[in-house]
Amino acid sequence: MSQTTQRFSSETPPIHHLIQEIDMGVLGLPDLQRPFVWKRSRIRDLFDSLYQGFPAGYFLFWNTKKHVDSHSIGIGTTDREDQKMIVDGQQRLTSLYAVMKGKPIINENNEEQLIRIAFNPLTEEFTVANASSDNNPAFISNISEIWSSGRGTYDFITAFIQALEGHQEVTSEQRSEIASNIQQLENIKNYQFSVLVLSADLDVDVVAEIFQRINSGGIPLNSADFILTLMSVFWVDGRHTLEDFSRKAKVPSADQSGSPYNVFLAPAPDQLLRVAVGLGLKRGVLQNAYQDLRGRDPKDRVVKEDLREARFNDLKQAQGKVLALSDWHEYITCVKAAGFRSKSMLTSANNFLYGYLLYLIGKHEFGVDHRALRNVMSRWFFMSALTGRYTGSPETVLEADLRRLEQTEQTPAGFVGQLDTLITNQLTDDYWRVSLPEQLDSSSGYSPYLFGYHAALNLLGATALFSKVRISDLLDPAVSGSRAPVERHHLFPKAYLRKLGYTGTYRLNQIANYAFVEWADNIKISDTAPSEYFPQLFEGLTDQEKSNASYWHALPDNWQDMEYWDFIAQRRKLIAAVIRDGFRVLTGDVQPFTGTMSEPSVSELLHDMETLKIEFKATARLPKTSDVPEKVINEGIIKTVAAFMNTTGGTLGIGISDDGDILGIQADLEYKRQDLDGYQNWLSTLLMTTIGQAPVAKHVGIRFETVEDHVVCLIDVLPSTAPVFANTVKGKEVFYVRVGNTTRILTGPDMMDYIKHRF
């Protein structure tokens, strides 16, 4: 039986020997783990265990003769070509080095931090240094001074006892105890750790595999860690560039050359690596990319140096594009164009980063111009964020998306068409009408559907409920204070619901029970019943503001008097419709609110004449000839308003001939002896009784303008979010649309197809 070849040796060096090797550069840290992350309390417990003589773990080193990029633990330490690398136990050894040398460590934010542990030699208590221990003379405020001050142990003990005697009486027994315990603490430097040293002939990936097998409580490695380790060996500058970008993205900078800092994401090096791998190697699954970068031939599975060099060259070219600040910030503009304002609205870093990858592919491989690319990427980001495209099996989904793009015609139109096809396949009519309302059945305050609604409100130009301030302005990350300027208000306050017997987070915190209000209004509402607070606050709005608020905030008619669960069920559907309209802003099918309902002047209407969105009527009720009944004239008004609602909205001018002559409505007023208020009430009633009270209240505004001594009536109509039918034929509701500058009836399959695509 052959003898097993052992690929490691064992040692038991004292701590002071390990620290000496670090200072000499003999012992360094390979990039197999992330930066220092241990909590101060864990460092305290480590030194307590060493002081007590308890087992305190082990170290795994790699005795390599080939230079591998390493981060020396301390600041000011040096690197050597021949090094032992710390594969496992880096956090522990970093703690020992930093405390016993009194040197700052470099944390995960690339910042220097000094670790201070305090010790009471009378009680033998270790604590993380704080104001209390600093002001207590019974504590050594920083045990680093025992090893790093340069004083001998005797002098240190003497000075400590003298300082303590200046505050309290110290007995001879206590002096002896203090001296003994400080000496015991100082002797920690002689504590012998168990060290396993891996053979120098092991490859990087084998070392990583060993780490993965024996690591039982630290930070598990993944494929990204393996690739970063390969970069440390074969492309050290590339890894450092990733880390530098990541570090700069964490904090604002005044650097005039530009900074990757933004309000959405400070990507870690491994996250940026995913984008570079996707762009350069067309890999979504990092395990496959790792094998590519090793140089493994997919056919014979043999690692070949020329293949490794070729794949690293691909990665280098891709990473240069990924880290280009101009592309990075233009992509962030795409995200903002999709209605998202800050990191608080992102539920998936993968969605953000993989969107960036597709943006880079569209620009650099398909040649899509910046305007078309921004438009399609804003649609893509809205879709993928709303549906959580990259939250379940993200690598697999990304790999499939990359394969689709590889098979797409390499033209700008091909890229845009492929993404729009995927968007359309995801956001089907059934999704908007069935799936999304069901997904809104949730109490999660961190939901992609909730943030999709918030993004839609931003896109639609919505204001907070009861407010004239846009939600997008209130959500601006630059707006900050002791309290957020806009808050998620429970339309049915929680305390009020509890009085009605509703309990539990699921019932009380339904997404459909939230609405944006300014914090002052939220305080004012408190736990008041909606039937009490809503009419009072709503009354302060104009009719148009009421209509807008009811639409944006998805408020069913008379919702304040509804039973709670009926309200929730109806509002989910209305919220889904608002989210859909928000997305349709990105497709150009819905126009965002620009401050007020579009109110073109008569001169502006006459400049364009009758169009898809402009219609003229000489009269609303007075027949110009005896053979035209008043009912027919009324129906002309009804049909046009309904058609505007079902299409893109518009303005109907009454008192203007087809040729653009100003006739005025004086004859209509005299016909029934009405003033302007009476005429407006009559028109409103006519439309509400034939089209519906809610649609007219939400989407119709009536105003008057005087032109050359003639009064013209103008009816402004917003596009509806649901099909509108008009009762112009006795016992039958008719569906009208605008086609060019005419109003047409749709029926049967044509009507169903139009409704399916329009709504």
Tab-separated table of C-alpha atoms in Angstrom, residues 566-737:
chain	number	residue	atom	x	y	z
A	566	ASP	CA	-62.982	45.868	0.515
A	567	PHE	CA	-60.945	49.058	0.276
A	568	ILE	CA	-57.662	47.111	0.238
A	569	ALA	CA	-58.870	44.764	-2.512
A	570	GLN	CA	-60.053	47.612	-4.740
A	571	ARG	CA	-56.994	49.760	-4.132
A	572	ARG	CA	-54.590	46.966	-5.131
A	573	LYS	CA	-56.131	46.972	-8.597
A	574	LEU	CA	-55.987	50.754	-8.812
A	575	ILE	CA	-52.346	50.822	-7.678
A	576	ALA	CA	-51.484	48.245	-10.346
A	577	ALA	CA	-53.156	50.509	-12.927
A	578	VAL	CA	-51.087	53.501	-11.753
A	579	ILE	CA	-47.880	51.441	-11.946
A	580	ARG	CA	-48.836	50.463	-15.475
A	581	ASP	CA	-49.406	54.108	-16.398
A	582	GLY	CA	-46.025	54.971	-14.902
A	583	PHE	CA	-44.415	52.415	-17.190
A	584	ARG	CA	-46.414	53.785	-20.109
A	585	VAL	CA	-44.801	57.165	-19.513
A	586	LEU	CA	-41.556	55.408	-20.460
A	587	THR	CA	-43.118	53.996	-23.626
A	588	GLY	CA	-44.594	57.400	-24.562
A	589	ASP	CA	-48.199	56.236	-24.258
A	590	VAL	CA	-48.949	58.412	-21.217
A	591	GLN	CA	-47.849	61.975	-20.630
A	592	PRO	CA	-46.608	62.887	-17.158
A	593	PHE	CA	-48.367	65.586	-15.169
A	594	THR	CA	-46.617	68.913	-15.734
A	595	GLY	CA	-48.118	70.966	-12.933
A	596	THR	CA	-51.720	71.462	-14.047
A	597	MET	CA	-54.086	69.867	-16.517
A	598	SER	CA	-53.078	70.857	-20.021
A	599	GLU	CA	-55.034	74.062	-20.689
A	600	PRO	CA	-54.188	75.366	-24.165
A	601	SER	CA	-55.497	78.817	-25.016
A	602	VAL	CA	-57.963	79.390	-27.832
A	603	SER	CA	-55.204	80.929	-29.946
A	604	GLU	CA	-53.065	77.801	-29.423
A	605	LEU	CA	-55.987	75.589	-30.438
A	606	LEU	CA	-56.628	77.640	-33.563
A	607	HIS	CA	-52.952	77.451	-34.475
A	608	ASP	CA	-53.141	73.640	-34.635
A	609	MET	CA	-56.815	73.375	-35.682
A	610	GLU	CA	-58.578	70.036	-35.293
A	611	THR	CA	-56.181	67.185	-34.533
A	612	LEU	CA	-56.062	63.951	-32.561
A	613	LYS	CA	-56.242	66.028	-29.365
A	614	ILE	CA	-58.276	69.053	-30.532
A	615	GLU	CA	-61.950	69.226	-31.563
A	616	PHE	CA	-64.244	72.202	-32.244
A	617	LYS	CA	-68.043	72.390	-31.795
A	618	ALA	CA	-70.128	75.417	-32.760
A	619	THR	CA	-72.666	74.681	-30.027
A	620	ALA	CA	-73.403	72.227	-27.249
A	621	ARG	CA	-77.209	72.445	-27.279
A	622	LEU	CA	-78.760	75.057	-29.587
A	623	PRO	CA	-79.635	73.599	-33.008
A	624	LYS	CA	-78.332	75.722	-35.885
A	625	THR	CA	-80.973	74.230	-38.176
A	626	SER	CA	-84.409	72.895	-37.374
A	627	ASP	CA	-83.647	69.431	-38.744
A	628	VAL	CA	-80.932	68.706	-36.144
A	629	PRO	CA	-82.362	67.686	-32.744
A	630	GLU	CA	-80.719	69.039	-29.589
A	631	LYS	CA	-80.069	65.450	-28.469
A	632	VAL	CA	-77.782	64.888	-31.470
A	633	ILE	CA	-75.823	68.045	-30.651
A	634	ASN	CA	-75.470	66.883	-27.022
A	635	GLU	CA	-74.231	63.512	-28.199
A	636	GLY	CA	-71.492	65.195	-30.241
A	637	ILE	CA	-70.070	66.632	-27.006
A	638	ILE	CA	-70.376	63.298	-25.177
A	639	LYS	CA	-68.735	61.288	-27.961
A	640	THR	CA	-65.738	63.624	-28.212
A	641	VAL	CA	-65.087	63.685	-24.461
A	642	ALA	CA	-65.362	59.877	-24.217
A	643	ALA	CA	-63.067	59.452	-27.228
A	644	PHE	CA	-60.455	61.762	-25.691
A	645	MET	CA	-60.555	59.680	-22.493
A	646	ASN	CA	-60.061	56.446	-24.417
A	647	THR	CA	-57.194	57.812	-26.492
A	648	THR	CA	-54.611	60.382	-25.385
A	649	GLY	CA	-56.775	63.128	-23.906
A	650	GLY	CA	-57.397	66.498	-25.516
A	651	THR	CA	-59.369	69.748	-25.500
A	652	LEU	CA	-62.845	70.358	-26.906
A	653	GLY	CA	-63.655	73.968	-27.820
A	654	ILE	CA	-67.360	74.879	-27.789
A	655	GLY	CA	-68.298	78.068	-29.610
A	656	ILE	CA	-65.747	77.540	-32.410
A	657	SER	CA	-66.702	76.457	-35.929
A	658	ASP	CA	-64.990	73.677	-37.852
A	659	ASP	CA	-63.205	76.374	-39.837
A	660	GLY	CA	-61.907	78.045	-36.701
A	661	ASP	CA	-64.318	80.968	-36.561
A	662	ILE	CA	-65.031	82.269	-33.047
A	663	LEU	CA	-68.804	82.038	-32.490
A	664	GLY	CA	-69.012	82.005	-28.712
A	665	ILE	CA	-71.618	80.288	-26.524
A	666	GLN	CA	-73.894	83.291	-26.013
A	667	ALA	CA	-76.627	81.615	-28.049
A	668	ASP	CA	-76.396	78.483	-25.836
A	669	LEU	CA	-76.645	80.639	-22.710
A	670	GLU	CA	-79.672	82.550	-24.001
A	671	TYR	CA	-81.334	79.324	-25.189
A	672	LYS	CA	-81.925	78.185	-21.592
A	673	ARG	CA	-81.337	81.571	-19.959
A	674	GLN	CA	-78.286	80.361	-18.055
A	675	ASP	CA	-75.221	82.117	-16.679
A	676	LEU	CA	-71.744	80.560	-16.925
A	677	ASP	CA	-72.116	78.672	-13.619
A	678	GLY	CA	-75.404	77.171	-14.739
A	679	TYR	CA	-73.932	76.266	-18.119
A	680	GLN	CA	-70.953	74.543	-16.484
A	681	ASN	CA	-73.234	72.602	-14.119
A	682	TRP	CA	-75.398	71.513	-17.045
A	683	LEU	CA	-72.361	70.293	-19.015
A	684	SER	CA	-70.976	68.424	-15.998
A	685	THR	CA	-74.315	66.736	-15.379
A	686	LEU	CA	-74.664	65.799	-19.052
A	687	LEU	CA	-71.261	64.136	-19.090
A	688	MET	CA	-71.606	62.426	-15.710
A	689	THR	CA	-75.007	60.905	-16.525
A	690	THR	CA	-73.825	59.536	-19.875
A	691	ILE	CA	-70.182	58.648	-19.211
A	692	GLY	CA	-70.039	58.163	-15.455
A	693	GLN	CA	-69.551	60.333	-12.426
A	694	ALA	CA	-66.099	58.985	-11.439
A	695	PRO	CA	-64.447	59.170	-14.889
A	696	VAL	CA	-65.697	62.704	-15.465
A	697	ALA	CA	-64.714	63.872	-11.992
A	698	LYS	CA	-61.191	62.481	-12.410
A	699	HIS	CA	-60.479	63.349	-16.029
A	700	VAL	CA	-62.558	66.370	-17.112
A	701	GLY	CA	-62.096	70.078	-16.455
A	702	ILE	CA	-64.367	72.842	-17.753
A	703	ARG	CA	-63.255	76.473	-18.160
A	704	PHE	CA	-64.121	79.593	-20.129
A	705	GLU	CA	-62.073	82.086	-22.161
A	706	THR	CA	-63.160	85.395	-23.653
A	707	VAL	CA	-61.945	86.080	-27.195
A	708	GLU	CA	-63.007	89.245	-29.095
A	709	ASP	CA	-66.048	89.741	-26.864
A	710	HIS	CA	-67.059	86.122	-27.377
A	711	VAL	CA	-67.075	83.585	-24.514
A	712	VAL	CA	-65.705	80.182	-25.533
A	713	CYS	CA	-66.149	77.040	-23.401
A	714	LEU	CA	-63.135	74.722	-23.242
A	715	ILE	CA	-63.379	71.139	-21.971
A	716	ASP	CA	-59.950	69.693	-21.064
A	717	VAL	CA	-59.826	65.887	-20.915
A	718	LEU	CA	-57.148	63.639	-19.430
A	719	PRO	CA	-56.605	60.112	-20.800
A	720	SER	CA	-58.381	57.493	-18.710
A	721	THR	CA	-56.638	54.531	-17.087
A	722	ALA	CA	-59.615	52.256	-17.820
A	723	PRO	CA	-62.021	51.878	-20.779
A	724	VAL	CA	-64.817	54.489	-20.823
A	725	PHE	CA	-68.200	53.794	-22.409
A	726	ALA	CA	-70.778	56.445	-23.280
A	727	ASN	CA	-74.541	55.983	-23.094
A	728	THR	CA	-75.392	57.692	-26.370
A	729	VAL	CA	-77.644	54.964	-27.737
A	730	LYS	CA	-80.694	54.062	-25.680
A	731	GLY	CA	-80.000	50.963	-23.609
A	732	LYS	CA	-76.531	50.565	-25.061
A	733	GLU	CA	-73.079	51.778	-24.038
A	734	VAL	CA	-70.753	52.715	-26.902
A	735	PHE	CA	-66.949	52.755	-27.024
A	736	TYR	CA	-65.480	55.818	-28.775
A	737	VAL	CA	-61.873	56.588	-29.782
